[in-house]
């Protein structure tokens, strides 16, 4: 594969596992980065062997040596800088969520479609064999007819002052880990008659004004029931998917970080077994697929339409809970 030349916006915590290490493994180059504070960009570049530091995010995008842009900025900055990259004709791998709301997401979608540029929301869990195995167990009938889908995304509280507690930066658990839980529900809609609808929603407020926890009930056209819960005030990290059918169930122990726990426990007709699906990072699978798409046009399992639909469902949860 030809090496991609990647430009990195910001110097975020997630970048090391989401782009730096996968690029190293796959042989891609990190050619430029920038941050609001030049000294942070300098430290990031030195630590992660980025070829050069430039003065601004726009300079990263405009750099003629940058083939694709990786955008891990604060949530409120995803859409504006995704749009800037699209205007420059540069494909974007954007951290989730795609935008601050569905209106912004649609603006990015329309711009990307008009320019013929790929903008992909980084739901990396989709690319790992753990998630693919759950889908297979439902699609091939191993579990019988699908009955229920549960997605759980809990984590300990970030430090006070963390951007995830900021309303201005589009923080809150639903816009952080919670958007995975919503996406999981929608993923299994293909086995349940289509997209689920939000039947009930509860948000627990943090003093900062963002949501600290959520509990969402969903209904699929076929009658399948969904439940998505999450919090940023948990006692530990807990990232699970449970799919239940008429013959049994399958349980992913850590769908967001399968490199830490790659187990899927399957119980059918009372017999249980545990499969290990591999600890290669889901981010590595994701970058591999993204690079192949850029190089050859190979299909991806999600697109800008999917990103808009996910943001629209998040908006519906917020509206129903208000």
mmCIF file of N, CA and C in Angstrom, residues 2 36 44 48 56 68 85 94 100 108 131 139-140 161 170 182 194 199-201 224 233 236 256 270 289 292 312:
data_model
loop_
_atom_site.group_PDB
_atom_site.id
_atom_site.type_symbol
_atom_site.label_atom_id
_atom_site.label_comp_id
_atom_site.label_asym_id
_atom_site.label_seq_id
_atom_site.Cartn_x
_atom_site.Cartn_y
_atom_site.Cartn_z
ATOM 1 N N UNK A 2 0.469 2.258 -0.782
ATOM 2 C CA UNK A 2 1.162 3.531 -0.749
ATOM 3 C C UNK A 2 0.925 4.200 0.599
ATOM 4 N N UNK A 36 -3.308 24.878 19.303
ATOM 5 C CA UNK A 36 -3.524 26.274 19.722
ATOM 6 C C UNK A 36 -2.289 26.833 20.409
ATOM 7 N N UNK A 44 4.215 17.320 21.079
ATOM 8 C CA UNK A 44 3.510 16.229 20.403
ATOM 9 C C UNK A 44 4.338 15.703 19.229
ATOM 10 N N UNK A 48 5.960 11.928 19.008
ATOM 11 C CA UNK A 48 5.332 11.012 18.064
ATOM 12 C C UNK A 48 5.952 11.046 16.666
ATOM 13 N N UNK A 56 -0.838 26.785 12.359
ATOM 14 C CA UNK A 56 -2.282 26.784 12.576
ATOM 15 C C UNK A 56 -2.911 25.532 11.975
ATOM 16 N N UNK A 68 -4.333 13.530 3.695
ATOM 17 C CA UNK A 68 -5.568 13.386 4.450
ATOM 18 C C UNK A 68 -5.415 14.077 5.790
ATOM 19 N N UNK A 85 -11.328 21.293 5.701
ATOM 20 C CA UNK A 85 -10.581 20.274 4.960
ATOM 21 C C UNK A 85 -11.280 19.946 3.643
ATOM 22 N N UNK A 94 -12.501 11.904 10.924
ATOM 23 C CA UNK A 94 -12.921 12.767 12.026
ATOM 24 C C UNK A 94 -13.262 11.938 13.249
ATOM 25 N N UNK A 100 -21.686 19.053 16.109
ATOM 26 C CA UNK A 100 -22.372 19.389 17.353
ATOM 27 C C UNK A 100 -23.843 19.003 17.324
ATOM 28 N N UNK A 108 -21.797 19.446 6.643
ATOM 29 C CA UNK A 108 -20.572 18.754 6.248
ATOM 30 C C UNK A 108 -20.876 17.731 5.158
ATOM 31 N N UNK A 131 -16.970 -6.782 16.846
ATOM 32 C CA UNK A 131 -18.250 -6.272 16.366
ATOM 33 C C UNK A 131 -18.755 -7.079 15.177
ATOM 34 N N UNK A 139 -26.965 -12.328 12.101
ATOM 35 C CA UNK A 139 -27.363 -12.497 10.699
ATOM 36 C C UNK A 139 -27.493 -13.947 10.284
ATOM 37 N N UNK A 140 -26.669 -14.849 10.863
ATOM 38 C CA UNK A 140 -26.732 -16.247 10.419
ATOM 39 C C UNK A 140 -27.724 -17.097 11.212
ATOM 40 N N UNK A 161 -12.745 20.742 34.533
ATOM 41 C CA UNK A 161 -12.035 21.533 33.534
ATOM 42 C C UNK A 161 -11.770 20.774 32.247
ATOM 43 N N UNK A 170 -19.440 21.439 23.272
ATOM 44 C CA UNK A 170 -20.354 20.321 22.949
ATOM 45 C C UNK A 170 -19.966 19.070 23.727
ATOM 46 N N UNK A 182 -25.453 4.861 21.027
ATOM 47 C CA UNK A 182 -26.515 5.146 20.070
ATOM 48 C C UNK A 182 -26.208 4.469 18.740
ATOM 49 N N UNK A 194 -35.059 -1.974 10.333
ATOM 50 C CA UNK A 194 -34.661 -0.602 10.045
ATOM 51 C C UNK A 194 -34.269 0.167 11.298
ATOM 52 N N UNK A 199 -37.910 5.741 22.208
ATOM 53 C CA UNK A 199 -39.191 5.614 22.915
ATOM 54 C C UNK A 199 -39.199 6.388 24.219
ATOM 55 N N UNK A 200 -38.061 6.421 24.889
ATOM 56 C CA UNK A 200 -37.949 7.155 26.155
ATOM 57 C C UNK A 200 -36.503 7.546 26.359
ATOM 58 N N UNK A 201 -36.291 8.631 27.085
ATOM 59 C CA UNK A 201 -34.933 9.115 27.307
ATOM 60 C C UNK A 201 -34.855 9.882 28.613
ATOM 61 N N UNK A 224 -38.183 -5.483 18.008
ATOM 62 C CA UNK A 224 -36.999 -5.616 18.857
ATOM 63 C C UNK A 224 -36.895 -4.398 19.768
ATOM 64 N N UNK A 233 -19.668 9.287 35.284
ATOM 65 C CA UNK A 233 -19.455 9.333 36.734
ATOM 66 C C UNK A 233 -19.404 7.918 37.295
ATOM 67 N N UNK A 236 -15.928 2.583 37.180
ATOM 68 C CA UNK A 236 -14.930 1.944 36.334
ATOM 69 C C UNK A 236 -15.353 2.060 34.877
ATOM 70 N N UNK A 256 -15.425 -1.153 22.823
ATOM 71 C CA UNK A 256 -14.702 0.063 22.479
ATOM 72 C C UNK A 256 -13.192 -0.149 22.539
ATOM 73 N N UNK A 270 -28.569 -22.875 26.106
ATOM 74 C CA UNK A 270 -28.034 -23.199 27.424
ATOM 75 C C UNK A 270 -26.560 -23.516 27.474
ATOM 76 N N UNK A 289 -8.653 0.303 6.700
ATOM 77 C CA UNK A 289 -9.800 0.377 5.795
ATOM 78 C C UNK A 289 -9.927 1.758 5.163
ATOM 79 N N UNK A 292 -7.297 2.144 2.459
ATOM 80 C CA UNK A 292 -7.645 1.366 1.266
ATOM 81 C C UNK A 292 -8.747 2.058 0.471
ATOM 82 N N UNK A 312 -28.736 12.937 14.345
ATOM 83 C CA UNK A 312 -30.176 13.193 14.453
ATOM 84 C C UNK A 312 -30.774 12.397 15.605
#
